[in-house]
PDB file of C-alpha atoms in Angstrom:
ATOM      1  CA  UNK R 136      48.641  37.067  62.639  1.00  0.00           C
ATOM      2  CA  UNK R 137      49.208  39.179  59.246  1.00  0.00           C
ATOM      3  CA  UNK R 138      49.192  42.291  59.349  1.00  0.00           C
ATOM      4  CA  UNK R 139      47.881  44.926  56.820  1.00  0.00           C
ATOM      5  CA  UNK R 140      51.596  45.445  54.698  1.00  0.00           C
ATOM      6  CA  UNK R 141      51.589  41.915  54.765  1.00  0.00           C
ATOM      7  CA  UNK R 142      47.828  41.572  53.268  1.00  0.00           C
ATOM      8  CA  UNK R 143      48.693  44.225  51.218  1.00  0.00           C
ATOM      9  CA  UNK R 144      51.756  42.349  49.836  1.00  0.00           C
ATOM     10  CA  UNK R 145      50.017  39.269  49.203  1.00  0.00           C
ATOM     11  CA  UNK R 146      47.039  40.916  47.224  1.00  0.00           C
ATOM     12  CA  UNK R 147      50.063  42.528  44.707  1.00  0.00           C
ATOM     13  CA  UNK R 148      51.877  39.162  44.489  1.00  0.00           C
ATOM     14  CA  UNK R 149      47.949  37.534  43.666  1.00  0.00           C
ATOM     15  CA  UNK R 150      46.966  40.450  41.135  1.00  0.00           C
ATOM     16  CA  UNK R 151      50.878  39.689  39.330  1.00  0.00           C
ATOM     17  CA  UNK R 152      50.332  35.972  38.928  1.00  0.00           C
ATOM     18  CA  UNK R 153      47.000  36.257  37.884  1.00  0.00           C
ATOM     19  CA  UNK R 154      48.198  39.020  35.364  1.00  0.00           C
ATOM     20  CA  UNK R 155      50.966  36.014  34.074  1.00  0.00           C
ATOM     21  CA  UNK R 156      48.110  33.899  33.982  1.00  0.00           C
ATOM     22  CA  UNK R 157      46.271  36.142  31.485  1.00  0.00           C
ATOM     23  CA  UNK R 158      48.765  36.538  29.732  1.00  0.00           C
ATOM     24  CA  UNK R 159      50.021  33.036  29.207  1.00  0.00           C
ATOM     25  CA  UNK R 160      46.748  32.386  28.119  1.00  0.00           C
ATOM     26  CA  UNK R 161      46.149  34.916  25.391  1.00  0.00           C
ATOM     27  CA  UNK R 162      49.319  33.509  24.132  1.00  0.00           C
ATOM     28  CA  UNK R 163      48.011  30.229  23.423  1.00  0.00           C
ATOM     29  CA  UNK R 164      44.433  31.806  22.378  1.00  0.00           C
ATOM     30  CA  UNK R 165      46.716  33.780  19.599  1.00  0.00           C
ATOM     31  CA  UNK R 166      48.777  30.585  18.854  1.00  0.00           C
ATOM     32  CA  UNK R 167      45.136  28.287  18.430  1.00  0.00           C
ATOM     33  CA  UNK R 168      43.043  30.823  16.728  1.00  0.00           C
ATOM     34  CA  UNK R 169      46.381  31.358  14.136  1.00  0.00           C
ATOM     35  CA  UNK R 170      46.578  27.571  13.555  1.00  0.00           C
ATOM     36  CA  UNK R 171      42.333  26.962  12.793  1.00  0.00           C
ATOM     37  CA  UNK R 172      41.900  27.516   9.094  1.00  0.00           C
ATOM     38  CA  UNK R 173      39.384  30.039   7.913  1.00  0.00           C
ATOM     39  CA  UNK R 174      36.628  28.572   6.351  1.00  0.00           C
ATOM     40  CA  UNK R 175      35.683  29.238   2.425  1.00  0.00           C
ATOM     41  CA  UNK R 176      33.743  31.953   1.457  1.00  0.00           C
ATOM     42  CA  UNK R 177      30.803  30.186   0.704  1.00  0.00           C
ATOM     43  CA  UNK R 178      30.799  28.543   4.095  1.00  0.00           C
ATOM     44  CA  UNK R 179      27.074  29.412   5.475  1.00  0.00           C
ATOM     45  CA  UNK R 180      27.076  30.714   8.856  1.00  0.00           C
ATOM     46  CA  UNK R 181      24.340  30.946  10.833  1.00  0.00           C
ATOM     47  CA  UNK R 182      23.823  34.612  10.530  1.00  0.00           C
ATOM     48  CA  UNK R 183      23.780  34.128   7.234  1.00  0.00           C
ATOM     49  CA  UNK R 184      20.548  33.758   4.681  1.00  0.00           C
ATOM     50  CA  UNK R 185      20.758  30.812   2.988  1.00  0.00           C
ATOM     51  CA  UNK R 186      18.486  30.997   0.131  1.00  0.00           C
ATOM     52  CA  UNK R 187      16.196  28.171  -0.944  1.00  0.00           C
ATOM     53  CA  UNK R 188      15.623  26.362  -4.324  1.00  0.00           C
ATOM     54  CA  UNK R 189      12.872  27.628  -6.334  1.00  0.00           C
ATOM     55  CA  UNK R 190       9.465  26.488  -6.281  1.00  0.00           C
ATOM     56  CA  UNK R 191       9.276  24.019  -9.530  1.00  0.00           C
ATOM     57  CA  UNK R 192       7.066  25.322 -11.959  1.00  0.00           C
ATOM     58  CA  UNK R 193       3.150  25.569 -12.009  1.00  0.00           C
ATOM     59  CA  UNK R 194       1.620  22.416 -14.342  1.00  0.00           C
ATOM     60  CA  UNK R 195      -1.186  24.414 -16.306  1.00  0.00           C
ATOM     61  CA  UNK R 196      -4.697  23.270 -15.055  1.00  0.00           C
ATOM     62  CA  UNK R 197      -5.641  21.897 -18.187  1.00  0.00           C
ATOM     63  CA  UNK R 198      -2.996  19.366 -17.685  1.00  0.00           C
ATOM     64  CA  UNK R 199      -4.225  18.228 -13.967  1.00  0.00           C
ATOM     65  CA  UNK R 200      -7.593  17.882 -15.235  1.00  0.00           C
ATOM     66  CA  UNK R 201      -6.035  15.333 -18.262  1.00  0.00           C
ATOM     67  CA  UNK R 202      -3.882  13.582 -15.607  1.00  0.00           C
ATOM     68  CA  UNK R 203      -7.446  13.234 -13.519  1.00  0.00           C
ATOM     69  CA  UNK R 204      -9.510  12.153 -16.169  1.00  0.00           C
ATOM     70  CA  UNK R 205      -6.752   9.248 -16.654  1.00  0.00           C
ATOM     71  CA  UNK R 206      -6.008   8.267 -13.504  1.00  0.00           C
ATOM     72  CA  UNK R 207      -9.303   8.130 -12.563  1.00  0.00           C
ATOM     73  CA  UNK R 208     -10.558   5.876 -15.574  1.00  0.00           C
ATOM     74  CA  UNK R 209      -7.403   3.693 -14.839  1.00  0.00           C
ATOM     75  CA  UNK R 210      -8.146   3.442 -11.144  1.00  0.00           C
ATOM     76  CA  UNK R 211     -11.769   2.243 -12.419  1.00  0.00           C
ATOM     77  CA  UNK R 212     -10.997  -0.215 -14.789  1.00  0.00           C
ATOM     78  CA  UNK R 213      -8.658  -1.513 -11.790  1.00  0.00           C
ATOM     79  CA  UNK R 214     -11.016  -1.949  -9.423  1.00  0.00           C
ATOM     80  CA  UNK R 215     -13.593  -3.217 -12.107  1.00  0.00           C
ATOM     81  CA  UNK R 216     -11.281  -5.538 -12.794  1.00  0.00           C
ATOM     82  CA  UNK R 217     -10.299  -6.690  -9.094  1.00  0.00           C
ATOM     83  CA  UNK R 218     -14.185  -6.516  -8.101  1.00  0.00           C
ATOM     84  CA  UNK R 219     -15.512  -8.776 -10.761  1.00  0.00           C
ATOM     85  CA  UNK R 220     -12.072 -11.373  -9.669  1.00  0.00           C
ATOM     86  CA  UNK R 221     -13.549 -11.176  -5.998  1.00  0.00           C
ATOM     87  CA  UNK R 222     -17.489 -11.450  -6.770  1.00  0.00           C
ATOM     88  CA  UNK R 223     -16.624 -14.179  -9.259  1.00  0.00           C
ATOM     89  CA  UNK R 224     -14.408 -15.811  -6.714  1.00  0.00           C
ATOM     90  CA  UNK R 225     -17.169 -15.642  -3.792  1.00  0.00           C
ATOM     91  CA  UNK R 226     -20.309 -16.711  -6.382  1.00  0.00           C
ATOM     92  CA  UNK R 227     -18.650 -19.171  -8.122  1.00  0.00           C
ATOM     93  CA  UNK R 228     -18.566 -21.817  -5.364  1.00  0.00           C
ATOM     94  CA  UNK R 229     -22.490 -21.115  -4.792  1.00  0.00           C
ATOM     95  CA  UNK R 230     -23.645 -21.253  -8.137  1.00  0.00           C
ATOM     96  CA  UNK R 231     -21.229 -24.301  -8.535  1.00  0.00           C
ATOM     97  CA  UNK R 232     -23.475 -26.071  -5.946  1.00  0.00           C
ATOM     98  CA  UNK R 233     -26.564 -24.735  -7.156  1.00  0.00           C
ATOM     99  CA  UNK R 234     -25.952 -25.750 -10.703  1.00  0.00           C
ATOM    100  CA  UNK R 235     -25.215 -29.253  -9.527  1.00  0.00           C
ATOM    101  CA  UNK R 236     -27.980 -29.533  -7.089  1.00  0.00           C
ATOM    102  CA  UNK R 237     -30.356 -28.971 -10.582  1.00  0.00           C
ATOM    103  CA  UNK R 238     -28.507 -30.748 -12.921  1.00  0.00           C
ATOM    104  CA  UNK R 239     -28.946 -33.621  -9.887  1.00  0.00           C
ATOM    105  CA  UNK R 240     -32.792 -32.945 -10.083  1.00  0.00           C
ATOM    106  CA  UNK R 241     -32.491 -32.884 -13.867  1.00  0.00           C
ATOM    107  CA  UNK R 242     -31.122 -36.253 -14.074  1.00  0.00           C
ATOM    108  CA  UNK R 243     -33.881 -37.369 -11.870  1.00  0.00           C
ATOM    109  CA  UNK R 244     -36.903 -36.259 -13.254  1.00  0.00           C
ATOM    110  CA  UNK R 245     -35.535 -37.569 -16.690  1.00  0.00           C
ATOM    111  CA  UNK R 246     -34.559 -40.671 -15.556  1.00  0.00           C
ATOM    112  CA  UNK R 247     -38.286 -40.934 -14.424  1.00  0.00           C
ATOM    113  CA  UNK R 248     -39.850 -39.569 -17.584  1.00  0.00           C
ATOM    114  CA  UNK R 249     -37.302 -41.936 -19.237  1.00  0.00           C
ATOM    115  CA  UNK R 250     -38.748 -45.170 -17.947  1.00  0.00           C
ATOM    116  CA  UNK R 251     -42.513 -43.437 -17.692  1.00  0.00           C
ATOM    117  CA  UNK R 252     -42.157 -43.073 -21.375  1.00  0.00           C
ATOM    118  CA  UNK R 253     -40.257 -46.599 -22.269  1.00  0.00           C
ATOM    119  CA  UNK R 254     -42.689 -48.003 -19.849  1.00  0.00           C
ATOM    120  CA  UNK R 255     -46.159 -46.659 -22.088  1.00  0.00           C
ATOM    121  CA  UNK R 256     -44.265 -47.747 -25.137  1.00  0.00           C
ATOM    122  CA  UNK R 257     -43.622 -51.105 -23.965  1.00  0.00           C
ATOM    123  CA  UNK R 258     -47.690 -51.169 -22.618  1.00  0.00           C
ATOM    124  CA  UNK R 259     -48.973 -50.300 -26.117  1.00  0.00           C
ATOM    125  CA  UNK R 260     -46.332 -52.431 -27.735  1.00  0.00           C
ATOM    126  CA  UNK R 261     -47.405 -55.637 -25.840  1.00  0.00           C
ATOM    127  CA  UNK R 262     -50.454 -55.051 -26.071  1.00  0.00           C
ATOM    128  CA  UNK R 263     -51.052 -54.382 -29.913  1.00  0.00           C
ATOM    129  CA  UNK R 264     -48.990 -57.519 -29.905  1.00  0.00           C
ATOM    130  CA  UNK R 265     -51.258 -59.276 -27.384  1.00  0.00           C
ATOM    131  CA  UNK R 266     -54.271 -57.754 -29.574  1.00  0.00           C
ATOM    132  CA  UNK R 267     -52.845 -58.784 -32.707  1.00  0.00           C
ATOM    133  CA  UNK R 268     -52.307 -62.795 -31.372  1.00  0.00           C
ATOM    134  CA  UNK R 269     -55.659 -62.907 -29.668  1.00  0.00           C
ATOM    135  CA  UNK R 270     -57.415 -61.983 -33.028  1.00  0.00           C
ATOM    136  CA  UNK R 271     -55.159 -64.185 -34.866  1.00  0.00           C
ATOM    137  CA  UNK R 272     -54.938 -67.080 -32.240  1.00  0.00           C
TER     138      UNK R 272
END
């Protein structure tokens, strides 16, 4: 069992290595800290205020107004542009039919007053002709 010089004794010898200990260490803290390079000046730290870029400057109103007016009649000729493409696109194939379904019709109906016609033509012709033979016959 230890008694209290001995405890004593023990606590010194603990308090003088750990004293070595410190000390060994602040030697290599001093050692590191004289090898790391300081950085430049101009280095930013974060305690420091970095300043920021100024704002660019204002376009006069009159200006945004212009640059409206433009883009605005641009973006509308565009879409005038693009709209009449797409309506042309989606009627065309309609009034394709359509127009073909009449011209069909058309043809028809003039087919029929075609022959209607050459057929009264040929009536009278045949018979002024038959008229003409039985008053000469």
């Amino acid at each position: 069992m230890a008694t209290p010089d001995d405890t004593g004794d023990l606590l010194g010898r603990a308090d003088e290595a750990l004293g070595k200990a410190d000390a060994l260490l602040a030697r290599h803290r001093a050692a590191r800290l004289a090898r790391q390079p300081e950085p430049p000046p101009d280095y930013p730290v974060l305690t420091e205020v970095v300043s920021q870029a100024p704002p660019p400057p204002a376009v006069p109103e009159f200006d945004v107004a212009a640059l409206e007016r433009e883009l605005r009649l641009q973006l509308l000729d565009q879409l005038g542009r693009e709209l009449e493409r797409l309506v042309e696109a989606r009627v065309h194939g309609r009034v394709s039919a359509k127009v073909a379904q009449i011209m069909e019709r058309a043809g028809v109906e003039l087919e029929h007053e075609v022959r209607r016609a050459v057929r009264e033509a040929l009536t009278e012709v045949v018979q002024d002709e038959l008229d003409r033979l039985n008053k000469g016959g």
